[in-house]
mmCIF file of C-alpha atoms and ligand atoms in Angstrom:
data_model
loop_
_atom_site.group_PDB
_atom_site.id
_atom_site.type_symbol
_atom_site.label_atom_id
_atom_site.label_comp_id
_atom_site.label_asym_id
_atom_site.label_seq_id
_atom_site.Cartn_x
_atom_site.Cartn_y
_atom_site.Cartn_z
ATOM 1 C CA UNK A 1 -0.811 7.215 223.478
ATOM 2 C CA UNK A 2 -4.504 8.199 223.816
ATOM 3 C CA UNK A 3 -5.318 10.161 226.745
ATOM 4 C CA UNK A 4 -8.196 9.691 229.339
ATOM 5 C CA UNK A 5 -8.967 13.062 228.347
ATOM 6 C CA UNK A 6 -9.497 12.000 224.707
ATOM 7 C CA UNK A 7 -11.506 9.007 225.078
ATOM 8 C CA UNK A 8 -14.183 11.133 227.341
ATOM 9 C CA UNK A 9 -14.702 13.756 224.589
ATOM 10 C CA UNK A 10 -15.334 10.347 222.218
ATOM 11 C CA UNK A 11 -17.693 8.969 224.810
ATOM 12 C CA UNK A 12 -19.363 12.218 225.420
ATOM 13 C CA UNK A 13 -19.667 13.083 221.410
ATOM 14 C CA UNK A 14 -20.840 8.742 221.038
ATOM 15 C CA UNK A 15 -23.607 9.661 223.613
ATOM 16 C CA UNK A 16 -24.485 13.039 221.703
ATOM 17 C CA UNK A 17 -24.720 11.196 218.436
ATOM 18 C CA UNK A 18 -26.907 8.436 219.506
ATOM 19 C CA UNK A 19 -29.161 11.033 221.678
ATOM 20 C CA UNK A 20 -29.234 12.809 218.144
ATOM 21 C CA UNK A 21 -29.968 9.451 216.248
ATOM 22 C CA UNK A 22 -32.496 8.149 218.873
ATOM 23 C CA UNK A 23 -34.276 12.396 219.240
ATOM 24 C CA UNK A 24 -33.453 12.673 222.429
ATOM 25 C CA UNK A 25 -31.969 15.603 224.359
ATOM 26 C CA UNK A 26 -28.315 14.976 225.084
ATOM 27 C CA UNK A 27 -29.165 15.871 228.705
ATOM 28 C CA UNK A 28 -31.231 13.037 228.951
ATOM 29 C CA UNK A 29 -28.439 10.743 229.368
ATOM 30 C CA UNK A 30 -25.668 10.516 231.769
ATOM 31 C CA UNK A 31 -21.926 9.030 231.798
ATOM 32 C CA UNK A 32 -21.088 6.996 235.051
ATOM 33 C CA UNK A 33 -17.332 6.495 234.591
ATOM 34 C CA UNK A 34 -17.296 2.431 235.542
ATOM 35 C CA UNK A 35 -13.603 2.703 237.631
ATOM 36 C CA UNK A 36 -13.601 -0.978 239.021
ATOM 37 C CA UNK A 37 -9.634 -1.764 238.820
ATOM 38 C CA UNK A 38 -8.745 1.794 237.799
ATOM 39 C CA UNK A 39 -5.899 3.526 240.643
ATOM 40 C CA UNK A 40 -6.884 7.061 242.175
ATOM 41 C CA UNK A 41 -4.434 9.156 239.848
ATOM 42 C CA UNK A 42 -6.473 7.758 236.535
ATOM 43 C CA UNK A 43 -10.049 8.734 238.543
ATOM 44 C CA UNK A 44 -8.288 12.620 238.892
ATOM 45 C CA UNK A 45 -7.096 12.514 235.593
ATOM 46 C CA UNK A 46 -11.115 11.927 234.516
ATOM 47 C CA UNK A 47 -11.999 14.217 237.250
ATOM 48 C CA UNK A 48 -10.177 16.771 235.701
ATOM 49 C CA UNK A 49 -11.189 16.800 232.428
ATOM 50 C CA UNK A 50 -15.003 16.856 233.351
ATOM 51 C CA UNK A 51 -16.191 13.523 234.929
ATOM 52 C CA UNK A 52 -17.630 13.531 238.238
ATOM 53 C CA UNK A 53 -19.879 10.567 238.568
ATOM 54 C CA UNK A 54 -17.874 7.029 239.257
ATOM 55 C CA UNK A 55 -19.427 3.757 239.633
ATOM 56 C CA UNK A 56 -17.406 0.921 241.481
ATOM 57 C CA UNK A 57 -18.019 -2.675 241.651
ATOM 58 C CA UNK A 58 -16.004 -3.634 244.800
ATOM 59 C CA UNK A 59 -16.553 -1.726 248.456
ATOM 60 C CA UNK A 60 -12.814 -2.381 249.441
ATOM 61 C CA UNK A 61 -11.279 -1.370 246.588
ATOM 62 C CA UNK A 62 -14.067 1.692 246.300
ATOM 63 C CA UNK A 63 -13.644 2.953 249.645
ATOM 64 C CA UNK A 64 -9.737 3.246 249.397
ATOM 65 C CA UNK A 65 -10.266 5.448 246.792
ATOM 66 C CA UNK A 66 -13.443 7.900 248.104
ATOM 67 C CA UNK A 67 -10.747 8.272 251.037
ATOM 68 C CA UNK A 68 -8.056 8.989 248.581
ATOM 69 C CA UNK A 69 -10.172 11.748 246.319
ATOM 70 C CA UNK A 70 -12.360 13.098 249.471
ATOM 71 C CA UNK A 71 -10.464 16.336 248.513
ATOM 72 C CA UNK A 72 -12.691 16.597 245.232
ATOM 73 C CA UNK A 73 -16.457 16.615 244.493
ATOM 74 C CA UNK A 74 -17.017 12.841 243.322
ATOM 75 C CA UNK A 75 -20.158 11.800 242.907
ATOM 76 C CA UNK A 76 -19.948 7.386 243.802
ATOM 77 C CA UNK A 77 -22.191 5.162 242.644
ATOM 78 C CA UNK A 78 -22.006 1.366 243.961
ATOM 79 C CA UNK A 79 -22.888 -1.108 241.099
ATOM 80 C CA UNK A 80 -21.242 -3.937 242.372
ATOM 81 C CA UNK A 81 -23.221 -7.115 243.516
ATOM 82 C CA UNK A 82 -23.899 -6.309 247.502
ATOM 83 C CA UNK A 83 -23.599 -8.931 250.441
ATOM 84 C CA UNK A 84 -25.359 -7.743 253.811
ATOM 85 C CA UNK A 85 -22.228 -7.018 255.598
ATOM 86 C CA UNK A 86 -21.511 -4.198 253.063
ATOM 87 C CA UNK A 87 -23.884 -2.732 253.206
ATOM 88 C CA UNK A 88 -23.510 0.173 256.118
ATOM 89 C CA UNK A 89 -20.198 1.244 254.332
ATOM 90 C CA UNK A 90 -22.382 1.562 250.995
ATOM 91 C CA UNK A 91 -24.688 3.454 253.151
ATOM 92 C CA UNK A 92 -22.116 5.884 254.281
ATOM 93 C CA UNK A 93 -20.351 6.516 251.191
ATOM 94 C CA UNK A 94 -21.771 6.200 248.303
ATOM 95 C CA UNK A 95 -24.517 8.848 246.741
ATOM 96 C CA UNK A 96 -26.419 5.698 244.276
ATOM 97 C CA UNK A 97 -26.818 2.010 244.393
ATOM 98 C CA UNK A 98 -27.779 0.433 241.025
ATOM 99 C CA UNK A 99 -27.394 -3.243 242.118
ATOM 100 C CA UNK A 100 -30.332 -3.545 244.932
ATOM 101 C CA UNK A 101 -31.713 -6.737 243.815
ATOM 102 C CA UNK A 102 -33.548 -7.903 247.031
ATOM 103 C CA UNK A 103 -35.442 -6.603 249.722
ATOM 104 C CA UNK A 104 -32.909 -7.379 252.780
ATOM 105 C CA UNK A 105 -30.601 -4.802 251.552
ATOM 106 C CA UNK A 106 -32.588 -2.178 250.537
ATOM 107 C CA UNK A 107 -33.832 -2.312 254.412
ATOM 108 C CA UNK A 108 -30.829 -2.516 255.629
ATOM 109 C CA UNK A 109 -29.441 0.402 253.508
ATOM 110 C CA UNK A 110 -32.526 2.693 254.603
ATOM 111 C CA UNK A 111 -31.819 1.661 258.344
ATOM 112 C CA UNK A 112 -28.309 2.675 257.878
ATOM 113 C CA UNK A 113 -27.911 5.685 255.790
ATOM 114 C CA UNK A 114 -26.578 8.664 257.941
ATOM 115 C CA UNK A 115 -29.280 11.171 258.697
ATOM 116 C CA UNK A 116 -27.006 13.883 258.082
ATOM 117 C CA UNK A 117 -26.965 12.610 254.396
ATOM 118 C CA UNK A 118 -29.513 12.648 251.365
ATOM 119 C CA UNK A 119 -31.663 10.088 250.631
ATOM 120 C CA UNK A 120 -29.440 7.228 249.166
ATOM 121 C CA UNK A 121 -30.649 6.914 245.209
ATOM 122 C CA UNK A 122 -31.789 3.019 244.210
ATOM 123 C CA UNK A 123 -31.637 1.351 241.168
ATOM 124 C CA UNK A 124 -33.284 -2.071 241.298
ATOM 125 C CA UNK A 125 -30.776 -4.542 239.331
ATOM 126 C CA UNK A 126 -33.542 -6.498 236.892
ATOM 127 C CA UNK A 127 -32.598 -10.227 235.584
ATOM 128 C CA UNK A 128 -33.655 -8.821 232.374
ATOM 129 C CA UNK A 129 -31.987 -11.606 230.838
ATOM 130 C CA UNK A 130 -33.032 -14.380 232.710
ATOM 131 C CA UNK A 131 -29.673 -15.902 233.127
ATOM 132 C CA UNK A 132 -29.616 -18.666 235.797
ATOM 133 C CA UNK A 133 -27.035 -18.114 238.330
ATOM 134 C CA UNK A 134 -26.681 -14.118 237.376
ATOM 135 C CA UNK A 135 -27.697 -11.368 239.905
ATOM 136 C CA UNK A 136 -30.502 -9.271 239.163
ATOM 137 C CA UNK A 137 -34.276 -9.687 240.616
ATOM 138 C CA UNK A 138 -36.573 -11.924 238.398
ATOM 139 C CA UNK A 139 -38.722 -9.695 235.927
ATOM 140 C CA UNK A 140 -41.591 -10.312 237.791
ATOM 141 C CA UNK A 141 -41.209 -9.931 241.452
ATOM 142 C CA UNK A 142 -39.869 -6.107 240.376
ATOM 143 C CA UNK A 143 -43.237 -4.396 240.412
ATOM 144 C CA UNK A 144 -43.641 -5.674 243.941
ATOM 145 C CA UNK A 145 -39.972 -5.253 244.674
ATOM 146 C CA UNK A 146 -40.561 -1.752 244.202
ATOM 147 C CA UNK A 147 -43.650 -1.251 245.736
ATOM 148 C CA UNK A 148 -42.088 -2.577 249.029
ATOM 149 C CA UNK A 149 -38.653 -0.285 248.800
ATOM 150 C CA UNK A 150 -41.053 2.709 248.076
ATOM 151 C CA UNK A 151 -41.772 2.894 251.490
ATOM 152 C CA UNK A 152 -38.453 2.111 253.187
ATOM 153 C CA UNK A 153 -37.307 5.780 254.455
ATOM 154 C CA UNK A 154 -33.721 7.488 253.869
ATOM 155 C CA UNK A 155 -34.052 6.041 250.466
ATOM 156 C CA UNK A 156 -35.212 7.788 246.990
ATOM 157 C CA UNK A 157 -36.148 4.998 244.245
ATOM 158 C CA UNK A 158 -35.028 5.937 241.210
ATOM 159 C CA UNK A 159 -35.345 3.202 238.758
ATOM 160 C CA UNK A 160 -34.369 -0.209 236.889
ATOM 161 C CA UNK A 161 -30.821 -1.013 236.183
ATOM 162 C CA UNK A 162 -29.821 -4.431 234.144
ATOM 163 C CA UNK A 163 -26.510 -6.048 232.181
ATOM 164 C CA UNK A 164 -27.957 -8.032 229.665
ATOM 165 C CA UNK A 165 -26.548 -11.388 228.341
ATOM 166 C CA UNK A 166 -22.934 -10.541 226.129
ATOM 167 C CA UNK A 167 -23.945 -10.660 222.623
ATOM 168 C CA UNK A 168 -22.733 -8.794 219.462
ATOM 169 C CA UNK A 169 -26.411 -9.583 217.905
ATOM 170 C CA UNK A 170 -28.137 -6.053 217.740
ATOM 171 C CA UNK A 171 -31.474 -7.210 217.916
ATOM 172 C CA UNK A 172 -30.952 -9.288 220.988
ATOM 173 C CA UNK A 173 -29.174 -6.391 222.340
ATOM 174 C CA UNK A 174 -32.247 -4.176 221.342
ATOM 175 C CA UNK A 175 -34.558 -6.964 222.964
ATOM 176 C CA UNK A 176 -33.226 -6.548 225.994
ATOM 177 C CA UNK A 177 -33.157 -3.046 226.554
ATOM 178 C CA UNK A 178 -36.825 -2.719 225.110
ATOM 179 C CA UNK A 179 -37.521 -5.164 227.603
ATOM 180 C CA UNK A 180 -36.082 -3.073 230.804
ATOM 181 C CA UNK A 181 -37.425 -0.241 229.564
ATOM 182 C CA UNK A 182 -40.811 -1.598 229.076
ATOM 183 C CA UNK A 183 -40.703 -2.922 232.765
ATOM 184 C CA UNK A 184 -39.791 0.706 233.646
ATOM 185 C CA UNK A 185 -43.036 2.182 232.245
ATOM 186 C CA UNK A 186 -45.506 -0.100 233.823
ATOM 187 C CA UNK A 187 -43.508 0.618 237.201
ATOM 188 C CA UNK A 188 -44.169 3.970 236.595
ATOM 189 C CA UNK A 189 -47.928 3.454 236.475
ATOM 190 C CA UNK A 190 -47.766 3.047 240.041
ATOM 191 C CA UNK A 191 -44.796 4.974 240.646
ATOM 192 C CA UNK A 192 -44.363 8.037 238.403
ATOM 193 C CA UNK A 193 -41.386 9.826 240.264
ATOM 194 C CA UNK A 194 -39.136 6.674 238.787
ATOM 195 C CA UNK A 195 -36.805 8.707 236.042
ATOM 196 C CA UNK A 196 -33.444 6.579 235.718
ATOM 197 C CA UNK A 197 -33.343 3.309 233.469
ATOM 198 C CA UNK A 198 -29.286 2.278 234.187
ATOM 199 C CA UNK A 199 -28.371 0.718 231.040
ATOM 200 C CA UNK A 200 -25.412 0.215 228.444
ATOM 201 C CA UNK A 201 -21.377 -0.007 228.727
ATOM 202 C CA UNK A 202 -19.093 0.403 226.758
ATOM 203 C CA UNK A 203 -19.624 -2.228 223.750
ATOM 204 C CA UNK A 204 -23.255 -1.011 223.624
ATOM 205 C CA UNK A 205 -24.276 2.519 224.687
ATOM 206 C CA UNK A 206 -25.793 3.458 221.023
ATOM 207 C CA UNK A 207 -28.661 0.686 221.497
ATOM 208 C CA UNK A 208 -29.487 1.617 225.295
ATOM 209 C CA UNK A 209 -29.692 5.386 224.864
ATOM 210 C CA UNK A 210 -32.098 4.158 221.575
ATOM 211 C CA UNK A 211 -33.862 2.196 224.367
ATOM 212 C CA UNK A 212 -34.577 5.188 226.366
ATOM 213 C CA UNK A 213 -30.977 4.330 228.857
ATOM 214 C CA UNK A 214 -30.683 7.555 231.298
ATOM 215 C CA UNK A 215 -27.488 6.539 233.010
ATOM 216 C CA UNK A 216 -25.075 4.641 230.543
ATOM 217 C CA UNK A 217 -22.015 2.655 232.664
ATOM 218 C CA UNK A 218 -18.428 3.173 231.007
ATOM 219 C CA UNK A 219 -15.278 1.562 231.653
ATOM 220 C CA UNK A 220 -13.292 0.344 228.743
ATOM 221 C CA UNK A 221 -14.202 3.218 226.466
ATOM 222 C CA UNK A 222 -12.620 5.590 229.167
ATOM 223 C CA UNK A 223 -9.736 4.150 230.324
ATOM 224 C CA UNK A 224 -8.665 1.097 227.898
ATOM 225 C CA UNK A 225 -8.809 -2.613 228.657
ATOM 226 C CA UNK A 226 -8.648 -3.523 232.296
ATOM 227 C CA UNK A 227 -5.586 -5.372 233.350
ATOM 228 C CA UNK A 228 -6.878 -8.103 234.962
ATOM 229 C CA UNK A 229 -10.664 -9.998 234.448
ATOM 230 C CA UNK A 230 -13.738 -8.946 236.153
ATOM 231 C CA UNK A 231 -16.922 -9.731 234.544
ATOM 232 C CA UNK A 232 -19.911 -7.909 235.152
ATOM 233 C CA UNK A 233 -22.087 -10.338 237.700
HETATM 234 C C1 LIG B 1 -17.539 -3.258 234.476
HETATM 235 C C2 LIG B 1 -18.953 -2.807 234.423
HETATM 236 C C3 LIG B 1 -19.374 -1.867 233.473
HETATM 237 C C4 LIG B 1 -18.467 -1.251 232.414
HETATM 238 O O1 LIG B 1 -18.109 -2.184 231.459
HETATM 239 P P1 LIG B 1 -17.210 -1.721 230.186
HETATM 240 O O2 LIG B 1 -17.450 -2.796 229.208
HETATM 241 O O3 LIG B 1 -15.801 -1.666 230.672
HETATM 242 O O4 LIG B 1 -17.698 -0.405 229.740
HETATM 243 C C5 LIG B 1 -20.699 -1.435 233.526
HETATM 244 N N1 LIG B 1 -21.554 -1.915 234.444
HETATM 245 C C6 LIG B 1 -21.184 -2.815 235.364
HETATM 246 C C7 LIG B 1 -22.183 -3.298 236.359
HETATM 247 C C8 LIG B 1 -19.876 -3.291 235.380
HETATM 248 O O5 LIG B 1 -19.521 -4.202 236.297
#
């Protein structure tokens, strides 16, 4: 049986090649371990061989486990489409939000992020795409999406984050990732603090990291098929 220990040092050397293959420095790029579905003792058993940054999809499921693991240093990182109501316990207990697609949420998120805590890090989720019916803010409302969640306090903006249309075709794949990446630079003409372009799972981390991807998202290649289905939204 292959470990969860195993598959990180292949993820970890996959993202070391492809920062090689692409001249980037391997520090450029981070692993979010994508946990949706996984139990606490398989989160630990990543913990333990190196991981600390976990992404979740869904708060209920998320929070039972940040109470489970409060023991240990996670770092949690909501990527899971957000309704209003959820969004105080995001607030409280999660260190990144990668799916902020409107600007209802990112207000409410600034209004309730404990003081005691750092500024919550924001992703804005990008349509990149343009896949009716998918979440993600349209390509071009972004700019201005931005510009308005730049001001909101208790919150540090950090960048775009997509999940492009499935396909095994490398240059759509390469399209798309050009394409949020290309949005991230003209953001950055107004906004030059923005550093983090969240982009590329499991299937296709070598193309985002060639892209410029600063955060790739990892399930499958960490801890084997999930068990039940839960597409990406
Ligand atoms: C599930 C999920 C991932 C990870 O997908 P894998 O194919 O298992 O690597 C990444 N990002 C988001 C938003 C997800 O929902």
């Amino acid at each position: 049986m292959i470990s969860i220990a195993n598959n990180l040092t292949q993820v970890r050397t996959a993202i070391a090649n492809a920062c090689q293959g692409a001249h980037r420095p391997a520090d450029k790029v981070q692993l979010l371990a994508v946990s949706k579905t996984r139990n606490s003792a398989q989160l630990l058993e990543l913990y333990r061989a190196g991981q600390t940054h976990f992404g979740e999809n869904y708060l209920q499921e998320a929070l039972d486990k940040i109470a489970a693991l409060s023991q240990y240093p996670l770092i949690w990182h909501f990527i899971g489409p957000i309704q209003s109501n959820k969004t105080r316990a995001i607030a409280e207990n999660f260190s990144w939000v990668h799916s902020v697609d409107r600007l209802k949420i990112a207000r409410r998120l600034a209004e309730q992020r404990p003081a005691h805590l750092p500024p919550l890090n924001i992703c804005i989720q990008v349509n990149i795409s343009v896949e009716a019916n998918k979440a993600g803010c349209c390509i071009e409302q972004t700019a201005d999406l931005i510009s308005q969640i730049a001001e909101l306090p208790n919150l540090k903006l950090r960048g775009l984050m997509a999940i492009p249309k499935a396909t095994k075709e490398p240059l759509e794949q390469q399209q798309a990732f050009a394409a949020l990446a290309g949005l991230l630079s003209q953001c950055q003409q107004q906004h030059p603090s923005l550093d983090t372009l969240s982009m590329g799972m499991s299937a296709d981390i070598v193309p985002a990291i060639e892209q410029g991807a600063t955060i790739v998202r990892v399930g499958t290649a960490l801890f084997g098929p999930r068990s039940y289905p839960n597409t990406p939204s």
